[in-house]
Coordinates of N, CA and C in Angstrom, one line a residue:
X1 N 71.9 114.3 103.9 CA 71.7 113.1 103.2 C 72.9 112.6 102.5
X2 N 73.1 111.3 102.1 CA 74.7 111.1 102.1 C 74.4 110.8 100.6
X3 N 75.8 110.9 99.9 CA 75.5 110.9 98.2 C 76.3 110.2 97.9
X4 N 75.8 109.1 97.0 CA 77.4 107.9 96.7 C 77.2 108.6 95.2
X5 N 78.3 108.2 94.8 CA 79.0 108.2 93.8 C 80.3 106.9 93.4
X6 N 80.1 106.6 91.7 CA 81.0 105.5 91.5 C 82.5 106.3 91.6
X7 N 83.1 105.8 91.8 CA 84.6 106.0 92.4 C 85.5 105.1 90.9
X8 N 86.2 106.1 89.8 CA 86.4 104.9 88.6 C 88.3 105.6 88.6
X9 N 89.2 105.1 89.7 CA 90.3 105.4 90.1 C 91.1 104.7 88.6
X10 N 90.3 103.9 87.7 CA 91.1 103.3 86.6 C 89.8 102.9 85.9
X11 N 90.6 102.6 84.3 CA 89.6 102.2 83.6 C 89.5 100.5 83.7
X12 N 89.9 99.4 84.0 CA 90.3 98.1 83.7 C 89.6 97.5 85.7
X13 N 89.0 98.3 85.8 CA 88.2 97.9 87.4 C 87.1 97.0 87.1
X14 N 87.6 95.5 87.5 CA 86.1 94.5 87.5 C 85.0 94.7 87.9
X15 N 84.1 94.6 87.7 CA 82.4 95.2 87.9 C 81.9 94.1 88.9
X16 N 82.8 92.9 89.0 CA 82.7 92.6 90.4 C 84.0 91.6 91.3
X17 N 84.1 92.3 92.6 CA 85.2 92.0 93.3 C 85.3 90.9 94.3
X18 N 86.6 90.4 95.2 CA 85.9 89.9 96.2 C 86.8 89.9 97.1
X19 N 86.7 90.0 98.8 CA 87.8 90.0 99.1 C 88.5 89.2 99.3
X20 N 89.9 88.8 99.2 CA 90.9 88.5 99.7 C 91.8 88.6 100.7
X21 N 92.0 89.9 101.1 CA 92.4 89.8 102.3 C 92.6 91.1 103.2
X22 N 93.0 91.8 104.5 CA 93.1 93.1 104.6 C 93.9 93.1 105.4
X23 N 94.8 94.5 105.5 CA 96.2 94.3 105.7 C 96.1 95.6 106.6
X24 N 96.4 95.2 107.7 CA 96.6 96.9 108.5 C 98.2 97.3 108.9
X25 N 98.9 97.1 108.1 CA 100.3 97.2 108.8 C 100.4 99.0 109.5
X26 N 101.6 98.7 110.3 CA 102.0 100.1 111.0 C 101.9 101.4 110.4
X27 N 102.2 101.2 108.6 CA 102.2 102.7 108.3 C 101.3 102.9 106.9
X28 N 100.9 101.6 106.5 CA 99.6 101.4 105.7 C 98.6 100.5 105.7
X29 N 98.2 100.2 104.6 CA 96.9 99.3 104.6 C 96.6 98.9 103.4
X30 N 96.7 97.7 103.0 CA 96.5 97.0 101.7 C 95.5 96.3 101.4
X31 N 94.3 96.3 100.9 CA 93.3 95.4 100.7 C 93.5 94.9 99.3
X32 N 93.5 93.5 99.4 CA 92.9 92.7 97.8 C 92.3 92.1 97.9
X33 N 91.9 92.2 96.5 CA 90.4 91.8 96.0 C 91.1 90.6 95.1
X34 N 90.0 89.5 94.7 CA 90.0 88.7 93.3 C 88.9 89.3 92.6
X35 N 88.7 88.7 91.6 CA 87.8 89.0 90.2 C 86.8 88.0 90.0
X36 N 86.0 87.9 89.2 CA 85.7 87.1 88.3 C 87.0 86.0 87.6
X37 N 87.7 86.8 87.2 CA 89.1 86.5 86.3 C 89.9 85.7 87.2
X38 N 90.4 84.6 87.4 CA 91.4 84.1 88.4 C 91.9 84.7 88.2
X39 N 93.0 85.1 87.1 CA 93.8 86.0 86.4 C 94.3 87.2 87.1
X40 N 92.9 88.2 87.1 CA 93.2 89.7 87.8 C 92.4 90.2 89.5
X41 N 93.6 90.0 89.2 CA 93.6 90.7 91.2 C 93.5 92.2 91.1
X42 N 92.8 92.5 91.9 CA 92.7 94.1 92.3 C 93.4 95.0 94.0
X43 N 94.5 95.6 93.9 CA 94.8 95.9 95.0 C 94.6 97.4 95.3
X44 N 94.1 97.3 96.8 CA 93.9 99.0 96.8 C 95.0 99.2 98.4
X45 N 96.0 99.9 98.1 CA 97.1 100.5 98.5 C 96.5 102.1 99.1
X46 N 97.0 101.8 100.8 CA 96.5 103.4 101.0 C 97.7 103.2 101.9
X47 N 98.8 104.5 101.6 CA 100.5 104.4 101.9 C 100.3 105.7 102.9
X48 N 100.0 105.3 104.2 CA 99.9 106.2 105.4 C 98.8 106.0 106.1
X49 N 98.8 106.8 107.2 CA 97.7 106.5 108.1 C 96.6 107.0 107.3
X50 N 95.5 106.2 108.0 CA 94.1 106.3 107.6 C 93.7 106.4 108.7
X51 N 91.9 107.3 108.9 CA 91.7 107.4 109.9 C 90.8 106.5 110.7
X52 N 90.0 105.9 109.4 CA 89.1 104.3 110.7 C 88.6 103.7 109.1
X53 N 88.6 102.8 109.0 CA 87.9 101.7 108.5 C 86.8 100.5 109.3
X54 N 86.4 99.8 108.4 CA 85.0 99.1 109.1 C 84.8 98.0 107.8
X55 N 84.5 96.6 108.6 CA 84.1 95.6 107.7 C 82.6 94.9 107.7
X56 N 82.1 95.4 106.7 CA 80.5 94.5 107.2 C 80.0 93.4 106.5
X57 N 79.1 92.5 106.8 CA 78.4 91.7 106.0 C 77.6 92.6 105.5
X58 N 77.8 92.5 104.1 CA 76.7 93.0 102.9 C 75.3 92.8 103.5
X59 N 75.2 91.6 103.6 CA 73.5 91.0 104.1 C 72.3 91.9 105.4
X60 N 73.9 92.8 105.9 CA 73.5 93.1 107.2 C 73.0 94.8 106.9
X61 N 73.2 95.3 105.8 CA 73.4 96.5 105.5 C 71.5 96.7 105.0
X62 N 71.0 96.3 105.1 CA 69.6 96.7 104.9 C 69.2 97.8 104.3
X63 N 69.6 99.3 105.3 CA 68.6 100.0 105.3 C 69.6 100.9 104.2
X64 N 70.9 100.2 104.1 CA 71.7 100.8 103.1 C 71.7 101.0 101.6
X65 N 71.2 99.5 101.3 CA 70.3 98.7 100.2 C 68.9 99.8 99.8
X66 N 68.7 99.5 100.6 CA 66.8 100.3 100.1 C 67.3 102.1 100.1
X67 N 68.1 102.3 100.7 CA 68.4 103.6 100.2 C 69.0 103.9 98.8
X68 N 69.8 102.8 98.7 CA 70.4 102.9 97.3 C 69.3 102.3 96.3
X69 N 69.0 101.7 96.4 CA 67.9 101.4 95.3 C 66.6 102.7 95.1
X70 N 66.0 103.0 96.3 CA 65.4 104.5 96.7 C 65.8 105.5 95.5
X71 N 67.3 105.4 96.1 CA 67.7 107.0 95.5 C 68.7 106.9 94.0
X72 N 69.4 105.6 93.6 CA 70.2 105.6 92.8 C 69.5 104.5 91.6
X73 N 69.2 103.2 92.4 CA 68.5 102.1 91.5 C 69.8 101.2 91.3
X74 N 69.3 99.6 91.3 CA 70.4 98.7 91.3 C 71.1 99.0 90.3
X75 N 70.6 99.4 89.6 CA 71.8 99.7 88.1 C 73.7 100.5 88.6
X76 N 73.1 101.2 89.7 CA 74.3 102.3 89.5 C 75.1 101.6 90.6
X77 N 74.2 100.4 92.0 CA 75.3 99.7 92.3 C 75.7 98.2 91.8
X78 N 74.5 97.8 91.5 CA 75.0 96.4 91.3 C 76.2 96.1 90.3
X79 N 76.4 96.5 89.3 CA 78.1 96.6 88.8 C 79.1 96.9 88.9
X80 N 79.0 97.6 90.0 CA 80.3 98.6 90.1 C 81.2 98.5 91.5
X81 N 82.1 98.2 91.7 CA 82.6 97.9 93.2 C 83.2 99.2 94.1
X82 N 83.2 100.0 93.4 CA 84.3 101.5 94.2 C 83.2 102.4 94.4
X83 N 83.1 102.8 95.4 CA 82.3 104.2 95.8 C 83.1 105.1 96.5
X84 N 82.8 106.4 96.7 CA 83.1 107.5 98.1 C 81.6 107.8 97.5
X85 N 81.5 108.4 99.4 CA 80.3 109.0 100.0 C 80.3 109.9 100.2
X86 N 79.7 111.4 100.0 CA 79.7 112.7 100.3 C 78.3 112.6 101.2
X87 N 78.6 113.9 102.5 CA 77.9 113.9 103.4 C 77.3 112.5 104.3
X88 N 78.6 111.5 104.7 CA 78.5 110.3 105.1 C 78.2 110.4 106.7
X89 N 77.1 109.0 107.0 CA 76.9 109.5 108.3 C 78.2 108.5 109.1
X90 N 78.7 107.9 108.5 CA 80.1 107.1 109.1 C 81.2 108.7 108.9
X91 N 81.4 109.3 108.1 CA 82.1 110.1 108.3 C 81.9 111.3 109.8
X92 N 80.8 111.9 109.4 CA 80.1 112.3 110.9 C 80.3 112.0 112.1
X93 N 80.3 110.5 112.2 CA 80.1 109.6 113.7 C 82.1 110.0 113.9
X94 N 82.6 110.1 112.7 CA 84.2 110.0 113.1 C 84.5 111.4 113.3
X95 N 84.0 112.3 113.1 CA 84.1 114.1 113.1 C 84.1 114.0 115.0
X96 N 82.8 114.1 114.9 CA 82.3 114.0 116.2 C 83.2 112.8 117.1
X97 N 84.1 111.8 117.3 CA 84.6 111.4 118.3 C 85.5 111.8 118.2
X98 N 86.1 112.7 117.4 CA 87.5 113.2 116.9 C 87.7 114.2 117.9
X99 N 86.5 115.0 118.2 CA 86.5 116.0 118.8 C 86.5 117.0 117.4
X100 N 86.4 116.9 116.2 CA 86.7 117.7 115.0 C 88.2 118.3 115.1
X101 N 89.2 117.4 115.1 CA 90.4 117.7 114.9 C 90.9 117.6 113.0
X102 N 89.7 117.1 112.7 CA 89.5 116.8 110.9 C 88.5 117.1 110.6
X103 N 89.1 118.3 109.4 CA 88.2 118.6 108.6 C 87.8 118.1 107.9
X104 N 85.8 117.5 107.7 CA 85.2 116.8 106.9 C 85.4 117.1 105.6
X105 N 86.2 118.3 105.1 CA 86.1 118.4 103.8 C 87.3 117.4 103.3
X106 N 88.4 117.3 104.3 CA 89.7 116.9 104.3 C 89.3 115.0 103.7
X107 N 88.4 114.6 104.5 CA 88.5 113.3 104.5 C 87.6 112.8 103.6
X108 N 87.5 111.5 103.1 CA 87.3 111.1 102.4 C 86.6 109.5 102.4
X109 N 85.3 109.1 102.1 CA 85.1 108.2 102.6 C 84.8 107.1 101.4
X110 N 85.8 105.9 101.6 CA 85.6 105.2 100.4 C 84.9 103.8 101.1
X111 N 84.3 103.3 99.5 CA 83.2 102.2 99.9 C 83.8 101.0 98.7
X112 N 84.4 99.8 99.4 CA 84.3 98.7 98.1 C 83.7 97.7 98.5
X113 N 82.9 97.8 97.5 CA 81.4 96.8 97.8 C 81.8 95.1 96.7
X114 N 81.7 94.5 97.6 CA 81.6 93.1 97.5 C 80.6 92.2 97.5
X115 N 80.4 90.9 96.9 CA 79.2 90.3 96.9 C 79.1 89.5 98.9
X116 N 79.9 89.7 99.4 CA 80.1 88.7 100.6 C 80.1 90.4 102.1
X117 N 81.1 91.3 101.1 CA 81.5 92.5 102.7 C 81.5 93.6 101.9
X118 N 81.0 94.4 102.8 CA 81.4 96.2 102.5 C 82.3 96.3 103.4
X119 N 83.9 96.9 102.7 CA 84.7 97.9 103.3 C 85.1 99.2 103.3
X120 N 85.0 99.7 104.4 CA 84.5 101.4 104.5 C 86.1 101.9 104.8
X121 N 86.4 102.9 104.0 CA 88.0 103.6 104.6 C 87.7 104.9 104.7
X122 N 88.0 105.6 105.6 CA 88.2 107.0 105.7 C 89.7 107.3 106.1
X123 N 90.2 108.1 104.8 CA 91.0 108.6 104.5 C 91.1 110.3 103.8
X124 N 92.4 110.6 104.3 CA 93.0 111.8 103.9 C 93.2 112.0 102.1
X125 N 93.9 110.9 102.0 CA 94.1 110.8 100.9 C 93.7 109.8 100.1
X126 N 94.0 109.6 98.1 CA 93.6 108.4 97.6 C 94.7 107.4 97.8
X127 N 93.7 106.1 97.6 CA 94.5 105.2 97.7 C 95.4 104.8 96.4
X128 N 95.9 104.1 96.3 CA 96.9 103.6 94.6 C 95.9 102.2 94.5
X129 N 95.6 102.3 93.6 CA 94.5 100.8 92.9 C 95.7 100.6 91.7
X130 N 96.3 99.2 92.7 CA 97.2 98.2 91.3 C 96.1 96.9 90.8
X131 N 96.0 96.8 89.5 CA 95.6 95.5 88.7 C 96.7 94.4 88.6
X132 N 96.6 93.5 89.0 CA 97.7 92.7 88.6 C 97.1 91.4 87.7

């Protein structure tokens, strides 16, 4: 069963985000967010390959929703924009096409939840979250 957890990579993280844009260049991958704040932008910097990401409409996530409310209750997501997932079944589905060339303990599956998209990263490492 998969277990979220808030992800709080900084203390100054808006309780809600949005995206802006997403960046797959050759040797990284940059996503920004806006705020509430015109002001403060949120950027999450992951400086190397990553192993798969995924963009979804929030709306479409259903059975995602009722699990989180199920098991956590809107409180623990509806303010909060950063998750990773332990025992993910998107991590799984990537083990398994990999042939298990990666160790599931190795990777890491991050969630930033938006009022519009969820974006899913699976990575080795953390990413750098700049506030600007």
């Amino acid at each position: 069963m998969e277990q979220w957890e808030r992800w709080v990579p900084r203390d100054d993280i808006p309780q809600r985000i949005y995206l802006q844009s997403f960046v797959d260049d050759e040797n990284w991958i940059t996503i920004r967010f806006t705020s509430d704040d015109p002001k403060k932008k949120v950027i999450v910097h992951f400086d190397g390959y990553v192993q798969s990401y995924r963009n979804t409409d929030e709306g479409s996530l259903i059975k995602t929703w009722e699990f989180l409310n199920d098991h956590y209750g809107v409180d623990f997501y509806g303010r909060w924009p950063f998750f990773k997932v332990k025992g993910s079944e998107y991590l799984d589905w990537f083990i398994k096409q990999s042939s298990g060339i990666y160790d599931p303990e190795e990777v890491e599956h991050y969630v930033f939840k938006t009022p519009n998209d969820i974006v899913e990263v699976l990575s080795t490492f953390e990413p750098n979250v700049i506030i600007e």
